Coordinates of C-alpha atoms in Angstrom, one line a residue:
X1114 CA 0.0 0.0 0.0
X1115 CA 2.7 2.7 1.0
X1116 CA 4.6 1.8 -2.3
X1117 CA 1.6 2.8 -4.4
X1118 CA 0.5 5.9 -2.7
X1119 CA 3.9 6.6 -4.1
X1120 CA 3.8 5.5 -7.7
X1121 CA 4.3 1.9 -7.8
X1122 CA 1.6 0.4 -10.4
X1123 CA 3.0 -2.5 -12.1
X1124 CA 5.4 -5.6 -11.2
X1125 CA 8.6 -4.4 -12.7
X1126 CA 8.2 -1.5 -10.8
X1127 CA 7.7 -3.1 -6.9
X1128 CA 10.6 -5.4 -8.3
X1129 CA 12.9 -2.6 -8.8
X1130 CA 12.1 -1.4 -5.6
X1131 CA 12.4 -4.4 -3.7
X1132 CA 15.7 -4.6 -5.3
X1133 CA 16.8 -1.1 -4.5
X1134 CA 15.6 -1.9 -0.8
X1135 CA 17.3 -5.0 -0.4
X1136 CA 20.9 -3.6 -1.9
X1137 CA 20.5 -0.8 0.7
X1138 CA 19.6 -3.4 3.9
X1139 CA 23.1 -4.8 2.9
X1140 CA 25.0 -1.8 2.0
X1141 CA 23.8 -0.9 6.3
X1142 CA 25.1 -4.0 7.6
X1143 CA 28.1 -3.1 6.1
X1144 CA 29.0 0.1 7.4
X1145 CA 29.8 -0.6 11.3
X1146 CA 32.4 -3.4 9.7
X1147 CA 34.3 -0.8 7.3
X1148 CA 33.9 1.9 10.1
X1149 CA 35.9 -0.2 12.7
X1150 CA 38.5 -0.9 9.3
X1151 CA 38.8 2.9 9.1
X1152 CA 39.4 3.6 12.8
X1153 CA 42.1 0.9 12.7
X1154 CA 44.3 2.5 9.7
X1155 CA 43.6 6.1 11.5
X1156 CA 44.8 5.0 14.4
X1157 CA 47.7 3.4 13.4
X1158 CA 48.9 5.8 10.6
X1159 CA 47.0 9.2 11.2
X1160 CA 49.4 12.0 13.1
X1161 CA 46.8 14.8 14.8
X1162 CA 47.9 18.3 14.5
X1163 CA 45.8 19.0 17.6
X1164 CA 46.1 16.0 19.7
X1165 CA 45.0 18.0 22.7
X1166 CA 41.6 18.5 21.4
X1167 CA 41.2 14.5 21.6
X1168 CA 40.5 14.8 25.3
X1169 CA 37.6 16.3 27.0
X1170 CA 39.3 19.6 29.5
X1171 CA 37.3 21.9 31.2
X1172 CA 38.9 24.5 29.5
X1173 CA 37.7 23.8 26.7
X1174 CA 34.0 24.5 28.1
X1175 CA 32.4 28.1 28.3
X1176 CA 32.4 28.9 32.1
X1177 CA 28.6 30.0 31.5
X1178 CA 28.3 26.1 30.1
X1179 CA 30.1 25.1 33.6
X1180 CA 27.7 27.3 35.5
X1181 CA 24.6 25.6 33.3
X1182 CA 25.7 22.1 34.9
X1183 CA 27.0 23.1 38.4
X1184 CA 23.1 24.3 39.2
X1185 CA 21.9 21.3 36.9
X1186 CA 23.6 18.7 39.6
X1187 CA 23.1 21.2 42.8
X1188 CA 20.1 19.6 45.6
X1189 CA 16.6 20.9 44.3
X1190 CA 17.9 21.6 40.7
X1191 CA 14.0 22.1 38.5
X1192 CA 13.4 22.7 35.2
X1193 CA 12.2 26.5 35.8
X1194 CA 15.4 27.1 37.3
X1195 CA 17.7 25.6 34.8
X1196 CA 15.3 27.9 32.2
X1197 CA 16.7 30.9 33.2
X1198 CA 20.2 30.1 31.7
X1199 CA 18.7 28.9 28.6
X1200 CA 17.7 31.1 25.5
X1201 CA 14.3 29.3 24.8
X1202 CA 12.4 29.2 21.3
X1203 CA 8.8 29.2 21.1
X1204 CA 6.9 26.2 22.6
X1205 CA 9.0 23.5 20.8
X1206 CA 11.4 22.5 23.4
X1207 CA 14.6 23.8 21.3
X1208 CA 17.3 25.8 23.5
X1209 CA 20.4 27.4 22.8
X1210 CA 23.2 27.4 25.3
X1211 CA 26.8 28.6 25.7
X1212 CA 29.3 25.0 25.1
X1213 CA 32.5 25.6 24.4
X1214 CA 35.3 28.5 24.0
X1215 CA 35.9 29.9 21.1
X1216 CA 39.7 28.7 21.6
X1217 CA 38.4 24.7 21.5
X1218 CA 36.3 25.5 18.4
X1219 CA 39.3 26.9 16.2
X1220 CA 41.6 24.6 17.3
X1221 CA 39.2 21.8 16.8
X1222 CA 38.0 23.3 12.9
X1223 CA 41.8 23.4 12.8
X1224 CA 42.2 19.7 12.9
X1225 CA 39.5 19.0 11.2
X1226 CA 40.8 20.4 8.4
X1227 CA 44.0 18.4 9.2
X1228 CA 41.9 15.6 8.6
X1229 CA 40.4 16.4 5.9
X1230 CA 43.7 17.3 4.2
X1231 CA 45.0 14.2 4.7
X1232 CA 45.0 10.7 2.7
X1233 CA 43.4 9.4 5.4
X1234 CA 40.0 7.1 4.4
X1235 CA 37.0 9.0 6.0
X1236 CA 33.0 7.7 6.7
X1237 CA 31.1 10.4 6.1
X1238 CA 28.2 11.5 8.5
X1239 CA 24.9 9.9 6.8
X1240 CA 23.1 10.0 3.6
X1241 CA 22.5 13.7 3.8
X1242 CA 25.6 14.8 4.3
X1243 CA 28.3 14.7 2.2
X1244 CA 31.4 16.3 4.0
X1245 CA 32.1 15.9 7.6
X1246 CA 34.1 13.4 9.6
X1247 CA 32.8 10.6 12.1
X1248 CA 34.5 11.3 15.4
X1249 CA 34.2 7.8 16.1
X1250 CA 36.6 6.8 13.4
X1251 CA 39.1 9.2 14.9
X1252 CA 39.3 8.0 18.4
X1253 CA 37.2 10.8 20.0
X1254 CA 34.7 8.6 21.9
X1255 CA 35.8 7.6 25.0
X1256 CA 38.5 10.4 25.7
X1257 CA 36.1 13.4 24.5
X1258 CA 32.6 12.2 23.4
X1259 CA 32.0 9.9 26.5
X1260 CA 32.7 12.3 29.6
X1261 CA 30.9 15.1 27.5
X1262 CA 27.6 13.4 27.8
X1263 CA 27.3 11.8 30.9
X1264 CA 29.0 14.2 32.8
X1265 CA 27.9 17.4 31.4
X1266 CA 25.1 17.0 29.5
X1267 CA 22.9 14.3 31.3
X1268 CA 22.3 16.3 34.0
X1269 CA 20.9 18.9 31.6
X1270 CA 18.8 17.1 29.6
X1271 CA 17.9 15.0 32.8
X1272 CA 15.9 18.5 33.9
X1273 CA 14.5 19.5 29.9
X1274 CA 13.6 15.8 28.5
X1275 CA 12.9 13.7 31.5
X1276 CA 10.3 11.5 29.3
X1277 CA 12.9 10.9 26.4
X1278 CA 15.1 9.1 29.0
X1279 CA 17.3 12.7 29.3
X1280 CA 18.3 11.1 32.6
X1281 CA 19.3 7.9 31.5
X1282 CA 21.3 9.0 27.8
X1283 CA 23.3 6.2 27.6
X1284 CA 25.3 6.0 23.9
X1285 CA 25.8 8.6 21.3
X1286 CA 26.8 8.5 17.4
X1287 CA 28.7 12.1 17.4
X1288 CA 29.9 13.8 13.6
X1289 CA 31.0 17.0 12.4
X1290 CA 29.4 18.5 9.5
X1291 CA 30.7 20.9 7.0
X1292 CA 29.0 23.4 4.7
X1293 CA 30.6 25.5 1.6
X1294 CA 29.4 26.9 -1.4
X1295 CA 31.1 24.3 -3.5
X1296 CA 29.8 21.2 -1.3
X1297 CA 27.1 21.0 1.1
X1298 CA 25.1 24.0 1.3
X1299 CA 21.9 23.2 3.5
X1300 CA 20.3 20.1 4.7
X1301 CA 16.9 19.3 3.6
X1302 CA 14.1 18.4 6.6
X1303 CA 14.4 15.2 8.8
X1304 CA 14.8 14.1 12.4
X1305 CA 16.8 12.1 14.1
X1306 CA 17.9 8.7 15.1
X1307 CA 18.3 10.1 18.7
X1308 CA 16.1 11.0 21.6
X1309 CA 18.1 13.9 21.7
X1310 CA 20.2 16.1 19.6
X1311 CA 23.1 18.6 20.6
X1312 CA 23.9 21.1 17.5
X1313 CA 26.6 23.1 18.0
X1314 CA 28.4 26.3 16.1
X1315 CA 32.0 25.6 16.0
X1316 CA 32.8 28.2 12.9
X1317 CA 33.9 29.3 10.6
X1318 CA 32.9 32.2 8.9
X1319 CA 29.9 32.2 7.3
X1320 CA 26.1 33.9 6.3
X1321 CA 22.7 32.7 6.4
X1322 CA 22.5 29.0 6.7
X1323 CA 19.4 28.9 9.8
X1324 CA 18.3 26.3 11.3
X1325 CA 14.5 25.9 10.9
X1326 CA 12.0 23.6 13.1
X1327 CA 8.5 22.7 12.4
X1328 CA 6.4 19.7 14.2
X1329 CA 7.4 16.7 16.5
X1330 CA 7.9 13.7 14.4
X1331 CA 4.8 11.8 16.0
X1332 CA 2.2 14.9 16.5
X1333 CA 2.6 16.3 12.8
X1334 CA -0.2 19.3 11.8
X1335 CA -2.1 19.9 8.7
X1336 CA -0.4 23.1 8.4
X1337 CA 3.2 22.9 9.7
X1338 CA 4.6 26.1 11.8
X1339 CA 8.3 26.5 11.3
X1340 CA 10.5 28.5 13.2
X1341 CA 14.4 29.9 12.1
X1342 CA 16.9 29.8 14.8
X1343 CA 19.8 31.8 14.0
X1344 CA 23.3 30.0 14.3
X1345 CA 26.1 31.5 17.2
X1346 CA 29.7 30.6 17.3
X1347 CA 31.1 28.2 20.6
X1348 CA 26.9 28.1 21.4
X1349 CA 24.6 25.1 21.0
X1350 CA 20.8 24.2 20.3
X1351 CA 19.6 21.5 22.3
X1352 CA 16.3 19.9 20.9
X1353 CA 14.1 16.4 21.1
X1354 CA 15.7 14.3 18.3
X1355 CA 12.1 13.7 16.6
X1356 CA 11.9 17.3 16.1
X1357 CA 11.8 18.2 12.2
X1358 CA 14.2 20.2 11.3
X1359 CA 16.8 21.2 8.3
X1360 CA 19.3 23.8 7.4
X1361 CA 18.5 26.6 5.3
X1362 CA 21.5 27.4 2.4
X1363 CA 24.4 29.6 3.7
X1364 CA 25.4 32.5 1.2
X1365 CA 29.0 32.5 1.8
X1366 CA 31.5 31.1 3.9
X1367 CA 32.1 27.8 5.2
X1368 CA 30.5 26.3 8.7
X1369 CA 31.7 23.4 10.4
X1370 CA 28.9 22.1 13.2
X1371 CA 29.4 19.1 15.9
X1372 CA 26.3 17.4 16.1
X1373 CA 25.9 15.0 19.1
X1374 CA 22.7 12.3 19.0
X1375 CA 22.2 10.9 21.9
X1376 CA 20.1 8.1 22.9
X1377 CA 18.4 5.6 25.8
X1378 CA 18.2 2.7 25.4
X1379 CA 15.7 2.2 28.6
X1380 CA 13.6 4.3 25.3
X1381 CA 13.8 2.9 22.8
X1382 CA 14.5 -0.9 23.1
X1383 CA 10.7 -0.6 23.9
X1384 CA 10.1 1.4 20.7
X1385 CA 12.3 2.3 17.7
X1386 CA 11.9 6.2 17.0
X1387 CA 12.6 5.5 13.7
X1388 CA 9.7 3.3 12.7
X1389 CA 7.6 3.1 16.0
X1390 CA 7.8 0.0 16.8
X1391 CA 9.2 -2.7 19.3
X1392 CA 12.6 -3.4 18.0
X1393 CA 14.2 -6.7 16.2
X1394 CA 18.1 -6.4 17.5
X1395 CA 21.1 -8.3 15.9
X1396 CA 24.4 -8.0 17.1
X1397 CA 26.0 -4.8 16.7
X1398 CA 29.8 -3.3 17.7
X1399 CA 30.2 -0.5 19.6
X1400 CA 26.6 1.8 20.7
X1401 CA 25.3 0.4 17.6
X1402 CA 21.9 2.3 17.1
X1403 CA 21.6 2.5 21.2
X1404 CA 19.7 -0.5 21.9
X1405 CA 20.2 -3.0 24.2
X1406 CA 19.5 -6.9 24.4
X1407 CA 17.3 -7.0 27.4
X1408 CA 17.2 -10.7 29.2
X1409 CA 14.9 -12.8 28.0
X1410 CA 11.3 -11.0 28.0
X1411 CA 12.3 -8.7 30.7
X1412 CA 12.1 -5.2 30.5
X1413 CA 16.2 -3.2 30.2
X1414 CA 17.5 -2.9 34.0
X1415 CA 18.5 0.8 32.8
X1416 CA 14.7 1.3 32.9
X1417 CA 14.8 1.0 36.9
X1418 CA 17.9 3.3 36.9
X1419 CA 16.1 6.0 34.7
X1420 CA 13.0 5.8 37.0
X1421 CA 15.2 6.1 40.7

């Protein structure tokens, strides 16, 4: 039925796109396998320019950011408190908020670039993006990407997304995305696979090139409302990863943005967020999607953590 609301009449045709299905299901198991091939020859053969930047410091963090979390983790911590250190927009749950210095965020576009440069091979980010690099593949997990969510940003989105497991965000799948004139320019709309997303600035120079937000995935309208939120160097938007959302073109420059998803798994091994419902799981290295095998028929035990 779905195939021929979208033009599928005859045979040939749902062949082709069983076919075109089928080559993509394979091309997906492949990717975590040539991923961990990648991170093995960057690892081995790779010299950073920056091998500072590998390694979460709180220097690297905007003081108002260390602020943000010292009250986030401080006895009788709410939401309306946390609210008034946030720059809030409208009433779809999107915030912006001071994250790094500006100091991190050129020396981190600077190796980047490094990256880029070199003849390493490079994963890019998804099927939408074109340039950018998989932190992953260079290592940054554990030393950087780790620490940054469950120490800074759970408590955080443990206050602003309590019922999309924000207390309980237990894996990530963290990328940096670059837009020029002569690559990417904008992103067309989507959501996530994440219960939530962190999006932030880290430069370089550049115009235009919004953000824009309409609907939550599952509570779509007839007539979509969308709101432009305006880009800021070192700052980041927090927002619900089913959250609709795209990037408007930029008009000059180039901008380089770290985009963290994070997920639960006491969330979503009860419901995928992608297709809405109760997950099928094979084997996986590393976070995988961010499921988890439960035992048996029994429910995660992260979902007694969240809940305490």
């Amino acid at each position: 039925q779905a195939l021929r609301e979208r033009g599928c009449r005859s045979e040939e045709q749902f062949r082709e796109v069983l076919r075109e299905i089928e080559a993509e299901v394979q091309r997906r198991k492949q990717l975590i396998h040539q991923s961990v091939e990648r991170r093995a020859i960057i690892s081995k053969c790779y010299k950073p320019k920056h091998p500072e930047v590998y390694t979460l410091q709180d220097a690297f963090l905007a003081p108002e950011f260390l602020e943000i979390v010292r009250f986030c983790t401080s006895p009788g911590a709410d939401l309306q408190g946390l609210l008034r250190y946030l720059e809030s927009f409208s009433d779809k749950r999107i915030y912006r908020l001071p994250v790094f210095t500006e100091e991190f965020c050129q020396a981190f576009v600077d190796e980047l670039e490094n990256f880029e440069q070199s003849d390493m091979p490079k994963g890019r980010p998804n099927t939408m993006n074109n340039y950018g690099v998989l932190l992953n593949e260079l290592g940054m997990d554990e030393p950087f990407l780790t620490p940054l969510r469950e120490r800074f940003l759970r408590p955080i989105t443990a206050l602003l997304y309590p019922e999309l497991g924000g207390a309980c965000l237990d894996s990530h799948k963290a990328f940096v995305v670059k837009y020029s004139l002569h690559e990417d320019l904008d992103l067309s709309s989507h959501y996530d696979n994440a219960e939530v997303t962190l999006n932030v600035s880290l430069g370089k120079e550049f115009t235009e090139g919004n953000l824009y937000f309409g609907d939550f995935n599952q509570d779509p309208s007839p007539v979509p409302q969308y709101i432009e939120v305006e880009h800021v160097g070192a700052r980041g938007l927090l927002h619900r990863g089913g959250q609709i959302h795209g990037a408007l073109p930029i008009a000059s420059g180039e901008r380089w943005n770290l985009i963290v998803w994070m997920r639960s798994s006491a969330i979503r091994n009860r419901l995928c967020p992608m297709c809405h419902r109760k997950p099928e799981l094979v084997e996986a290295e590393g976070f995988g999607d961010g499921f988890t095998e439960p035992l048996g028929e029994e429910e995660p035990q992260t979902v007694n953590l969240c809940a305490l």
